[in-house]
GROMACS .gro file of C-alpha atoms in nm:
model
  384
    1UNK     CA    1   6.366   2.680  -2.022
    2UNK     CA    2   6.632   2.931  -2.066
    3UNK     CA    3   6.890   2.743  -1.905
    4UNK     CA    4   6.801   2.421  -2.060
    5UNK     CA    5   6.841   2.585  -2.414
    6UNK     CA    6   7.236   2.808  -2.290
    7UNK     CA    7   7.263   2.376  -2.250
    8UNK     CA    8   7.156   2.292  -2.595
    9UNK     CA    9   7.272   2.598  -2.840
   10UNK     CA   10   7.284   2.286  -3.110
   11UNK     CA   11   6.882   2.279  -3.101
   12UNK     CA   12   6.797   2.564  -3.328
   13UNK     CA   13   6.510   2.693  -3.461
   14UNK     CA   14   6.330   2.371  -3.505
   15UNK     CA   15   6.470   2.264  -3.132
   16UNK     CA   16   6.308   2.573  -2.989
   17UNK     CA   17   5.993   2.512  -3.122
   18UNK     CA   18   5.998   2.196  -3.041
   19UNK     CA   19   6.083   2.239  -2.680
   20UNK     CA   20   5.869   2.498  -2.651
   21UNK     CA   21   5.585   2.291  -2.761
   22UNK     CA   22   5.660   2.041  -2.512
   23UNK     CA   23   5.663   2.267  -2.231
   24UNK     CA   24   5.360   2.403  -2.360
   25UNK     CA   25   5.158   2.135  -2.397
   26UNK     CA   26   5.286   1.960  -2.057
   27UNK     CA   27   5.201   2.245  -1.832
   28UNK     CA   28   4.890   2.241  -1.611
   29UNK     CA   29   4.723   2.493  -1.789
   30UNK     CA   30   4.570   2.440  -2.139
   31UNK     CA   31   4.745   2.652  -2.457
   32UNK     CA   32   4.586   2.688  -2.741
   33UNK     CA   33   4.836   2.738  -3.032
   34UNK     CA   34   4.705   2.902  -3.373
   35UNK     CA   35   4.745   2.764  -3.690
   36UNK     CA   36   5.018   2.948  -3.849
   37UNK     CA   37   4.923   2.843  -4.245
   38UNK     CA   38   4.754   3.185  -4.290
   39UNK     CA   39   4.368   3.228  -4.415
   40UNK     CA   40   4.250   3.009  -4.697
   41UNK     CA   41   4.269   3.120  -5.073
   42UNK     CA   42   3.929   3.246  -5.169
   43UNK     CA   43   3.742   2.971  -5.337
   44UNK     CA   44   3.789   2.900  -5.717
   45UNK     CA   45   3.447   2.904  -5.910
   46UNK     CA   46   3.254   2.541  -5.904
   47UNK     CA   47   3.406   2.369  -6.272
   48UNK     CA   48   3.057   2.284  -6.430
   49UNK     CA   49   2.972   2.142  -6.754
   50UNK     CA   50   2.819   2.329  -6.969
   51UNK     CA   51   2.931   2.596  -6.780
   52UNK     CA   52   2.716   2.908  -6.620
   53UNK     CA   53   2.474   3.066  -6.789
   54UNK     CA   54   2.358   2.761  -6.961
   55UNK     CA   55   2.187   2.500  -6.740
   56UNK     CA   56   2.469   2.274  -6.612
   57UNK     CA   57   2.460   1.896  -6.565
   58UNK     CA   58   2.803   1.814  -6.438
   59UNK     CA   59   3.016   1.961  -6.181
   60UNK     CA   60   3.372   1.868  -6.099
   61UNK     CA   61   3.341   1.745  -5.717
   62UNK     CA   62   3.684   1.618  -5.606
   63UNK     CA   63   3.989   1.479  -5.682
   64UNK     CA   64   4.167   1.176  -5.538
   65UNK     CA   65   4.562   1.158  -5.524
   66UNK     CA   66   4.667   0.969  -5.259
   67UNK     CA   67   4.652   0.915  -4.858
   68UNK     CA   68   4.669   1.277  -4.812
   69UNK     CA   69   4.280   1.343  -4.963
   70UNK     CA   70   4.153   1.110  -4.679
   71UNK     CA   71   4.366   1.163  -4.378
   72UNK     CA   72   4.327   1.431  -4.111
   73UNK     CA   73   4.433   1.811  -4.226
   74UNK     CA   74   4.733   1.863  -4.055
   75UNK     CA   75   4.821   2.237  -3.905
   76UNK     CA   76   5.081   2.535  -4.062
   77UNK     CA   77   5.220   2.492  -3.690
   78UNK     CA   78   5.298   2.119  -3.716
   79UNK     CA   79   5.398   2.072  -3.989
   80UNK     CA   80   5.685   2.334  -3.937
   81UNK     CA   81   5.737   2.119  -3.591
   82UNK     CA   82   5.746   1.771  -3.785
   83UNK     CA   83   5.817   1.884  -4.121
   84UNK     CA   84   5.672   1.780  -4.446
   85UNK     CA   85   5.571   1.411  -4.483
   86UNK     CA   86   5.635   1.303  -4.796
   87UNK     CA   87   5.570   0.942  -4.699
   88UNK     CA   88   5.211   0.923  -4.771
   89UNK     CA   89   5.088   0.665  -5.036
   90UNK     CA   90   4.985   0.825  -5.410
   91UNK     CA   91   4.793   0.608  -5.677
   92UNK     CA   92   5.063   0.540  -5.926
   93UNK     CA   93   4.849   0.394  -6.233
   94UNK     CA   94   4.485   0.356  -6.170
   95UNK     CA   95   4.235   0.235  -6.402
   96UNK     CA   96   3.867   0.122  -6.233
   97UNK     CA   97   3.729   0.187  -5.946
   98UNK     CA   98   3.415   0.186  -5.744
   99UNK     CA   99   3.204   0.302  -5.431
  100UNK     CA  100   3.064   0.087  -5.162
  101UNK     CA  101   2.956   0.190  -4.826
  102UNK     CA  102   3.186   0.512  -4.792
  103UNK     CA  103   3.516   0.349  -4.943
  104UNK     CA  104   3.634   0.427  -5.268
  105UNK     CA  105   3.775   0.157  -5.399
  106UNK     CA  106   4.079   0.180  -5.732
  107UNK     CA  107   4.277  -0.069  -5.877
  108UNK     CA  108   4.656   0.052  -5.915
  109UNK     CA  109   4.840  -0.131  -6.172
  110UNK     CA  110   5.136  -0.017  -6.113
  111UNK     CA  111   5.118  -0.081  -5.701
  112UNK     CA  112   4.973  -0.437  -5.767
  113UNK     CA  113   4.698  -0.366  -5.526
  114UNK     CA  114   4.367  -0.216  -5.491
  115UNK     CA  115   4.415   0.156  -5.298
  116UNK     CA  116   4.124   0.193  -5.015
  117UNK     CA  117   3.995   0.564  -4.966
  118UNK     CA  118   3.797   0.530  -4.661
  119UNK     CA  119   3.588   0.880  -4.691
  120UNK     CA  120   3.381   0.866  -4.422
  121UNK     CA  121   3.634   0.724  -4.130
  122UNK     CA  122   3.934   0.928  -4.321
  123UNK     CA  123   4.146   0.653  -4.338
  124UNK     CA  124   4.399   0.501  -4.638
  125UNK     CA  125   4.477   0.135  -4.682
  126UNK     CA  126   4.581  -0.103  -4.969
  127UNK     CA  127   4.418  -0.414  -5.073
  128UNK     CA  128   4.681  -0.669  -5.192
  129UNK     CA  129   4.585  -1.000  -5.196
  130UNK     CA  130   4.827  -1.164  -5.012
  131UNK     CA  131   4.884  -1.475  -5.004
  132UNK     CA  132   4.669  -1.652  -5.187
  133UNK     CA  133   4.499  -1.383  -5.333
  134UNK     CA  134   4.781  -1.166  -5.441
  135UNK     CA  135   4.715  -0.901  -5.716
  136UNK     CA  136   4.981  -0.840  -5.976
  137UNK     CA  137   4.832  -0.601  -6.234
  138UNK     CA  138   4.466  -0.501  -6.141
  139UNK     CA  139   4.282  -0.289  -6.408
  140UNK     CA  140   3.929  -0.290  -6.281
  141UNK     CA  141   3.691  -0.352  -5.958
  142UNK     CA  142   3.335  -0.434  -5.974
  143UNK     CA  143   3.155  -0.476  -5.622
  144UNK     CA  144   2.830  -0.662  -5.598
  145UNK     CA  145   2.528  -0.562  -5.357
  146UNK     CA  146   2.636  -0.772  -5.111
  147UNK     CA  147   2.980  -0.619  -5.072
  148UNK     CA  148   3.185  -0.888  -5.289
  149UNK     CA  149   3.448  -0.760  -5.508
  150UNK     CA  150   3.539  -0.906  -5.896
  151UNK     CA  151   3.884  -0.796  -5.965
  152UNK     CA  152   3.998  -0.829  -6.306
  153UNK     CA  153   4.392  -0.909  -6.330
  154UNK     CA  154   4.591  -0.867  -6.656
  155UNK     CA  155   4.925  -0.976  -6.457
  156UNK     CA  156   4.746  -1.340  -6.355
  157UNK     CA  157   4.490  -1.296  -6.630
  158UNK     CA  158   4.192  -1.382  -6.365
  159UNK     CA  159   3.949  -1.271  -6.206
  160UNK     CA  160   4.016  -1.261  -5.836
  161UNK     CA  161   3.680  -1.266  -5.593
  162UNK     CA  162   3.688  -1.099  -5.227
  163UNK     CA  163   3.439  -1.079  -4.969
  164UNK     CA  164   3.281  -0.789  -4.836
  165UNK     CA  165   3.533  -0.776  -4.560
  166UNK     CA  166   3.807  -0.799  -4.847
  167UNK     CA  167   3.934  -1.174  -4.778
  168UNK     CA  168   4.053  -1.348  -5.092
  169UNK     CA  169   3.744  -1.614  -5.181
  170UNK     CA  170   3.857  -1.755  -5.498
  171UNK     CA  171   4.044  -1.691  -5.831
  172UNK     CA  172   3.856  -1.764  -6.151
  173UNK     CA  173   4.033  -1.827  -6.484
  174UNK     CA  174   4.283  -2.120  -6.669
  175UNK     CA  175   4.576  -2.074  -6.847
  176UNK     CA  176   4.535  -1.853  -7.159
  177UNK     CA  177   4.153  -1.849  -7.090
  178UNK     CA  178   4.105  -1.455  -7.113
  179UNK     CA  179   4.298  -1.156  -7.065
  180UNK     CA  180   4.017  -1.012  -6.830
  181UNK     CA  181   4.016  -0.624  -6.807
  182UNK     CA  182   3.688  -0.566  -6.697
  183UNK     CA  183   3.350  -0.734  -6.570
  184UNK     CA  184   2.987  -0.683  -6.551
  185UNK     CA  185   2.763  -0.875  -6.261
  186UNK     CA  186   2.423  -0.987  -6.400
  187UNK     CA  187   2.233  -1.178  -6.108
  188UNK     CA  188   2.387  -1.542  -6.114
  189UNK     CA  189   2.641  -1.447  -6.409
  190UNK     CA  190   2.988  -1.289  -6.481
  191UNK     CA  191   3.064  -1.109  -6.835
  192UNK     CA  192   3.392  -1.090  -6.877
  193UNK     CA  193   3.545  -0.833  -7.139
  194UNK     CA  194   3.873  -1.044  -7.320
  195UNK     CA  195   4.067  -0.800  -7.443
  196UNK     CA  196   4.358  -1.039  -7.571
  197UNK     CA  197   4.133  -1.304  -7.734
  198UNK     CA  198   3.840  -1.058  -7.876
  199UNK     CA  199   3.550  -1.217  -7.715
  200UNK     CA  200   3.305  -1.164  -7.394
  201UNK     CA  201   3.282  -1.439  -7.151
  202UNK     CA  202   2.974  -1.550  -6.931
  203UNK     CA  203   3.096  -1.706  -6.592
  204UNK     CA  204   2.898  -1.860  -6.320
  205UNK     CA  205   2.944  -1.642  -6.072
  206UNK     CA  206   2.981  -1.841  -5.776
  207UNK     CA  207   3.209  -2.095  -5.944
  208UNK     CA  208   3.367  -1.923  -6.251
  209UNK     CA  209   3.216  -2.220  -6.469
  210UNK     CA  210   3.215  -2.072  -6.815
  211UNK     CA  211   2.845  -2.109  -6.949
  212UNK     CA  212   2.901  -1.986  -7.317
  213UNK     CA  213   3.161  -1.713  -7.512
  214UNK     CA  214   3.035  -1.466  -7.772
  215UNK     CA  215   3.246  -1.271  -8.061
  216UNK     CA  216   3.504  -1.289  -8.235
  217UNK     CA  217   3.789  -1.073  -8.410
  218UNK     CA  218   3.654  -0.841  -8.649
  219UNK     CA  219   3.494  -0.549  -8.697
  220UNK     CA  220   3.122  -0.691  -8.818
  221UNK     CA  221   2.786  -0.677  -8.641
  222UNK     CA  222   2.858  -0.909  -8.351
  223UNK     CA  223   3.285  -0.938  -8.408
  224UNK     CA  224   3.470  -0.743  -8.157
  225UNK     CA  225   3.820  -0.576  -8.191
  226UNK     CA  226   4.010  -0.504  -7.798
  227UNK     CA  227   3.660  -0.510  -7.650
  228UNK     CA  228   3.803  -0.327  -7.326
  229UNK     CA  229   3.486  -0.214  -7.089
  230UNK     CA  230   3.175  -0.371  -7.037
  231UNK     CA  231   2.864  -0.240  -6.859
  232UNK     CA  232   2.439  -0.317  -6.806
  233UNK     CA  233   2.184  -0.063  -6.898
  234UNK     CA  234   1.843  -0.053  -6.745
  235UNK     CA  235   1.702  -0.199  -7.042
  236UNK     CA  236   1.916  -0.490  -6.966
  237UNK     CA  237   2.153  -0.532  -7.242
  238UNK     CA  238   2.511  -0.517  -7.266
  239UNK     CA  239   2.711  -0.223  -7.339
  240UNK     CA  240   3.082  -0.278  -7.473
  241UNK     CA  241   3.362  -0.039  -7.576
  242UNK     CA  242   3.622  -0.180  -7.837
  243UNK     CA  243   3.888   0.030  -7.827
  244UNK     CA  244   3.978  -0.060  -8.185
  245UNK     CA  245   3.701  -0.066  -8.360
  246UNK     CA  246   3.593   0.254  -8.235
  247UNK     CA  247   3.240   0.205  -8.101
  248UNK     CA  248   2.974   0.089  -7.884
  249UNK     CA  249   2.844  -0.187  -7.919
  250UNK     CA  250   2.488  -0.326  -7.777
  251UNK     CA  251   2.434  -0.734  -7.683
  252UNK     CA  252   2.165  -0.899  -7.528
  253UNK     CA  253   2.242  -1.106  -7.227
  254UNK     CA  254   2.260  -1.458  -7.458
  255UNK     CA  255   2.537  -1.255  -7.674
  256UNK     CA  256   2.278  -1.140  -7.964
  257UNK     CA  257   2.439  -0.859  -8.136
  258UNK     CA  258   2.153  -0.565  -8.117
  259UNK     CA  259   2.304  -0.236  -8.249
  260UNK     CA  260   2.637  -0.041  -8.221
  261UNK     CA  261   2.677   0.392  -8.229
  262UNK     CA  262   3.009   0.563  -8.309
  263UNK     CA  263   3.357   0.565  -8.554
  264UNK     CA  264   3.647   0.662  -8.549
  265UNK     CA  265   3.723   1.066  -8.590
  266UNK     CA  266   3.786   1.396  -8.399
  267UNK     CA  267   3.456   1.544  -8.421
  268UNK     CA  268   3.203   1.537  -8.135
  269UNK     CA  269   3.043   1.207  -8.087
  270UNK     CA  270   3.361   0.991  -8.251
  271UNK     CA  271   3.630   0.824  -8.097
  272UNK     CA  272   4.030   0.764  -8.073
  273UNK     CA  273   4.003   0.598  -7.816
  274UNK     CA  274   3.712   0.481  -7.606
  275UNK     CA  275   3.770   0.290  -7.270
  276UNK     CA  276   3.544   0.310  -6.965
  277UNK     CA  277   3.179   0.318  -7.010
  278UNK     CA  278   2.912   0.343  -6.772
  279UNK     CA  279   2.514   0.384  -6.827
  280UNK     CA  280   2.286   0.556  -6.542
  281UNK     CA  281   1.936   0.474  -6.406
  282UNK     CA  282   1.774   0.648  -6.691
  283UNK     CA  283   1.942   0.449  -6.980
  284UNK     CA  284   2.265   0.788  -7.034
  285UNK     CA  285   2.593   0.640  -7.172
  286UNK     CA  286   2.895   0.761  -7.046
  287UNK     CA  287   3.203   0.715  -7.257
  288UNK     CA  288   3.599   0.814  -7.129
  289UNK     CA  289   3.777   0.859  -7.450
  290UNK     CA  290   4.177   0.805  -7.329
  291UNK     CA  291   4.319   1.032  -7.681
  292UNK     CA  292   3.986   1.305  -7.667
  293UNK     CA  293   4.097   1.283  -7.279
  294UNK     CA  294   3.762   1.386  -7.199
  295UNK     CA  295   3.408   1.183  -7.160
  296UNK     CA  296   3.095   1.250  -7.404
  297UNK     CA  297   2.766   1.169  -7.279
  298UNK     CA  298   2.493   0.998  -7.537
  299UNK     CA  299   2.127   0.914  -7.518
  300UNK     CA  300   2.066   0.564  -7.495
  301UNK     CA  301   2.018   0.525  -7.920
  302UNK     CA  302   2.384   0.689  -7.911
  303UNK     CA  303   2.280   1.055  -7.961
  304UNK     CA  304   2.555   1.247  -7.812
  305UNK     CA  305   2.427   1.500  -7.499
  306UNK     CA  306   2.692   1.652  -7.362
  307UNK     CA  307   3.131   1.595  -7.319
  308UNK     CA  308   3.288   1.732  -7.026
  309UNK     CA  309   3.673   1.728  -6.873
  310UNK     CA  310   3.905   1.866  -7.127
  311UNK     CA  311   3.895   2.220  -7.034
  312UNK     CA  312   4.058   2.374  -6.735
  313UNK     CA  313   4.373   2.366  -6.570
  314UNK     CA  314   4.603   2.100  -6.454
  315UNK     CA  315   4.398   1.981  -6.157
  316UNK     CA  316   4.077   1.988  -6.408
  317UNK     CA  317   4.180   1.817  -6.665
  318UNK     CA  318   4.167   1.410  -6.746
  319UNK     CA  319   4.466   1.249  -6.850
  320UNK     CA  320   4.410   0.959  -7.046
  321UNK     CA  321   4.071   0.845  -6.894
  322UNK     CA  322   4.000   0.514  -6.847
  323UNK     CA  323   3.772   0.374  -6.618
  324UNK     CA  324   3.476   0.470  -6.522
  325UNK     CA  325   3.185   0.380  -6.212
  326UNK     CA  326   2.859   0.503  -6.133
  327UNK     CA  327   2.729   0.550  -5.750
  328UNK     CA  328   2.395   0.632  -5.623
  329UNK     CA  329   2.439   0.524  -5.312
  330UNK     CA  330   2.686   0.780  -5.123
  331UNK     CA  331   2.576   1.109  -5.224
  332UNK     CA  332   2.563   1.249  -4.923
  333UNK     CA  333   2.975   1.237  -4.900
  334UNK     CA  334   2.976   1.437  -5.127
  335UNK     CA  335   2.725   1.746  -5.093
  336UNK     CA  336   2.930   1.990  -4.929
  337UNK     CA  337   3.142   1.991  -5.211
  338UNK     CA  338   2.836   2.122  -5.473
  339UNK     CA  339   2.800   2.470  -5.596
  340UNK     CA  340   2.508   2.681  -5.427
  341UNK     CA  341   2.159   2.552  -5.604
  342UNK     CA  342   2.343   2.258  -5.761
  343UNK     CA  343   2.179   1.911  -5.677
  344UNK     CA  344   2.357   1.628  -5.710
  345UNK     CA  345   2.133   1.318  -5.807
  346UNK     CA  346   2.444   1.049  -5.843
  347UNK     CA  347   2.840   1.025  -5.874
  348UNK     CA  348   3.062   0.985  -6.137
  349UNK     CA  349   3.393   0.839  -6.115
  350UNK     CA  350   3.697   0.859  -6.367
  351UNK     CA  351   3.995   0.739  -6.361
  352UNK     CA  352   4.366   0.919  -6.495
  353UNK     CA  353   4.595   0.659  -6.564
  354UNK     CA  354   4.868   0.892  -6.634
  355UNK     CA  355   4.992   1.270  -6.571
  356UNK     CA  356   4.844   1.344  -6.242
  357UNK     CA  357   4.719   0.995  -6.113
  358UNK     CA  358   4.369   1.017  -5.988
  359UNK     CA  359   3.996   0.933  -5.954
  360UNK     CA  360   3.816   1.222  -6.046
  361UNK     CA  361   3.475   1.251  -5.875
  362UNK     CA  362   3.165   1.426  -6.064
  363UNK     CA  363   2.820   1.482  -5.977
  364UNK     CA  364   2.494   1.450  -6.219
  365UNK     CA  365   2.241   1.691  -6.107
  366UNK     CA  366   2.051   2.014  -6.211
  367UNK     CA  367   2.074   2.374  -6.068
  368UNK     CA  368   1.781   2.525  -5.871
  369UNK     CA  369   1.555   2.747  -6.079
  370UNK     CA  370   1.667   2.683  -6.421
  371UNK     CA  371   1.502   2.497  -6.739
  372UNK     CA  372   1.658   2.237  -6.895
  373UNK     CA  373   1.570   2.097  -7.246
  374UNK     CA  374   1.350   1.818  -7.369
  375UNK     CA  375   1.618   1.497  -7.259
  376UNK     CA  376   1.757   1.712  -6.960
  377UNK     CA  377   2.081   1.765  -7.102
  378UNK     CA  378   2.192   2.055  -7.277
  379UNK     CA  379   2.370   2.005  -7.620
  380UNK     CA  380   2.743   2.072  -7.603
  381UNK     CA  381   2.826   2.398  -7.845
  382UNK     CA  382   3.224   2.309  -7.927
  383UNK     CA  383   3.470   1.993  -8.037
  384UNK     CA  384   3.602   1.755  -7.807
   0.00000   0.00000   0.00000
């Protein structure tokens, strides 16, 4: 080895360590390096909401960047062999996403694809489109029970359809039709939030035949201004955001206006600018306000519970949220992540479109051996 290196004085450092690696690793016996990177930091405390010694609801779980929150943890020791890699993909300007089966699926605007977080293989891959099926400006990704994904596209203003095993199946929408930026899956039917022409669609869903539209511009009971998210509660209505009027407001499947909650302000239960809403199992509205930059929590009559994700640091806070997904289904994934008594009973996901780009992932749950009020949420005690 010596004389190889009096050989090679041009090697250096890195050469050396290099070599010597190689000669390590392709001797007979087996050489078990140590991880140079040092012993972790000690662990920051768990970011819940409303925060210790009230009974919290809501803990911060985990944040998703890019490739490098999936793939394998790489050693202190190689990366000073193989350097930094500073080639691994980042979300650039995500808006919806959604779980299925271990993946977390997010639409990227900005990378005209949908970015695949495989959490339980650890693996990173995009979803494009291509060929026929090519995305151009996804804002939002709704996946059906059986594994089929509804992509809404403001770049082809469509809705493009994909199988479970993510193989374009059809593209649903004519010329000036809607600006689609979001879409809720009601057994055989499609609604379809129109941001550009103020109105909700209902699709067939395995055609895209449009059975009837509802609304108009305005800001009346039943008129809808930017209507930009659309979700079903368990009481089977429609939920819908309009980002310009303000509010919520609450259809029946045939596109009955029912009720609306919420104005425009800066005071706890308002708005500035609501986007991504999503109801749970038990009838809770969650609503990501993009200007508050946080999300409030309301009963199902539009009481509000609870706000979380403006405090904190950089890595805690939301920068303008916008969509929003519910999971009950992969839980599991994310248990080792809870504080000690917390019990997660489903996952939240938000979206930061801008500042760091990411999918922030929550849990809803309760802490072992405390009381929570009538409702199960604890009212929130200071302004958005």
């Amino acid at each position: 080895m010596l004389g190889f290196l009096r050989q090679r004085p041009d090697l250096g450092l890195r050469g050396l360590a290099i070599t010597t690696a190689m000669i390590l690793l392709s001797g007979s016996a087996c050489i078990v390096l140590a991880d140079d990177s040092g012993s972790a930091a000690p662990d920051k405390p768990p970011v819940l909401y409303p925060a210790l010694p009230d009974a919290p609801r809501i803990q911060l779980l985990l944040s998703f960047y890019g490739e490098q929150d999936v793939s394998p943890p790489v050693s202190g020791f190689a990366k000073f062999i193989l350097g930094d890699d500073d080639s691994k993909q980042q979300l650039a300007q995500p808006y919806g996403s959604a779980m299925y089966k271990g993946r977390l699926y997010v639409a990227d605007s900005s990378a005209a694809a949908i970015a695949i977080f495989d959490i339980a293989n650890r693996k990173f891959s995009y979803l494009s489109g291509a060929p026929n099926g090519q995305l151009r400006r996804p804002i939002n990704i709704r996946i059906d029970s059986d594994g089929t994904k509804y992509v809404t596209d403001t770049g082809r203003d469509k809705i493009l359809v994909y199988d479970t095993n993510d193989r374009f199946v059809a593209a649903f929408g004519k010329e000036d039709q809607f600006r689609p930026t979001d879409v809720a899956i009601i057994n055989d039917r499609l609604y379809v939030a129109d941001v550009k022409h103020h109105q909700i669609h209902v699709l067939e869903r395995k055609t895209g035949k449009t059975l009837f539209v509802f609304g108009k511009a305005g800001s009346g009971e039943g008129e809808l201004f930017h209507p930009t998210n659309i979700a079903l509660g368990p009481d089977g209505n429609l939920y819908v955001s309009e980002t310009s009027n303000y509010r919520i407001q609450v259809f029946s499947q045939d596109g009955k206006p029912l009720r609306s909650f919420g104005a425009v302000g800066s005071t706890p239960g308002s708005f500035a600018r609501p986007k991504g809403i999503v109801i749970d199992h038990e009838g809770r509205i969650y609503v990501a306000d993009g200007a508050f930059g946080n999300v409030q929590l309301f009963n199902n009559q539009g009481r509000l519970l609870l706000f979380f994700g403006q405090q904190g640091d950089a890595k805690e806070r939301m920068h303008l949220p916008t969509g929003m997904s519910i999971d009950y289904d992969n839980v599991d994934l994310f248990k080792k992540y809870a504080a000690p008594g917390f019990q997660i009973e489903y996952l939240v996901m938000v979206t930061s479109q801008f500042g760091p780009n990411k999918v922030d992932v929550y849990g809803f749950g309760h802490m072992d051996g405390m009381e929570y009020p009538p409702g199960g949420v604890t009212t929130p005690k200071a302004s958005p």
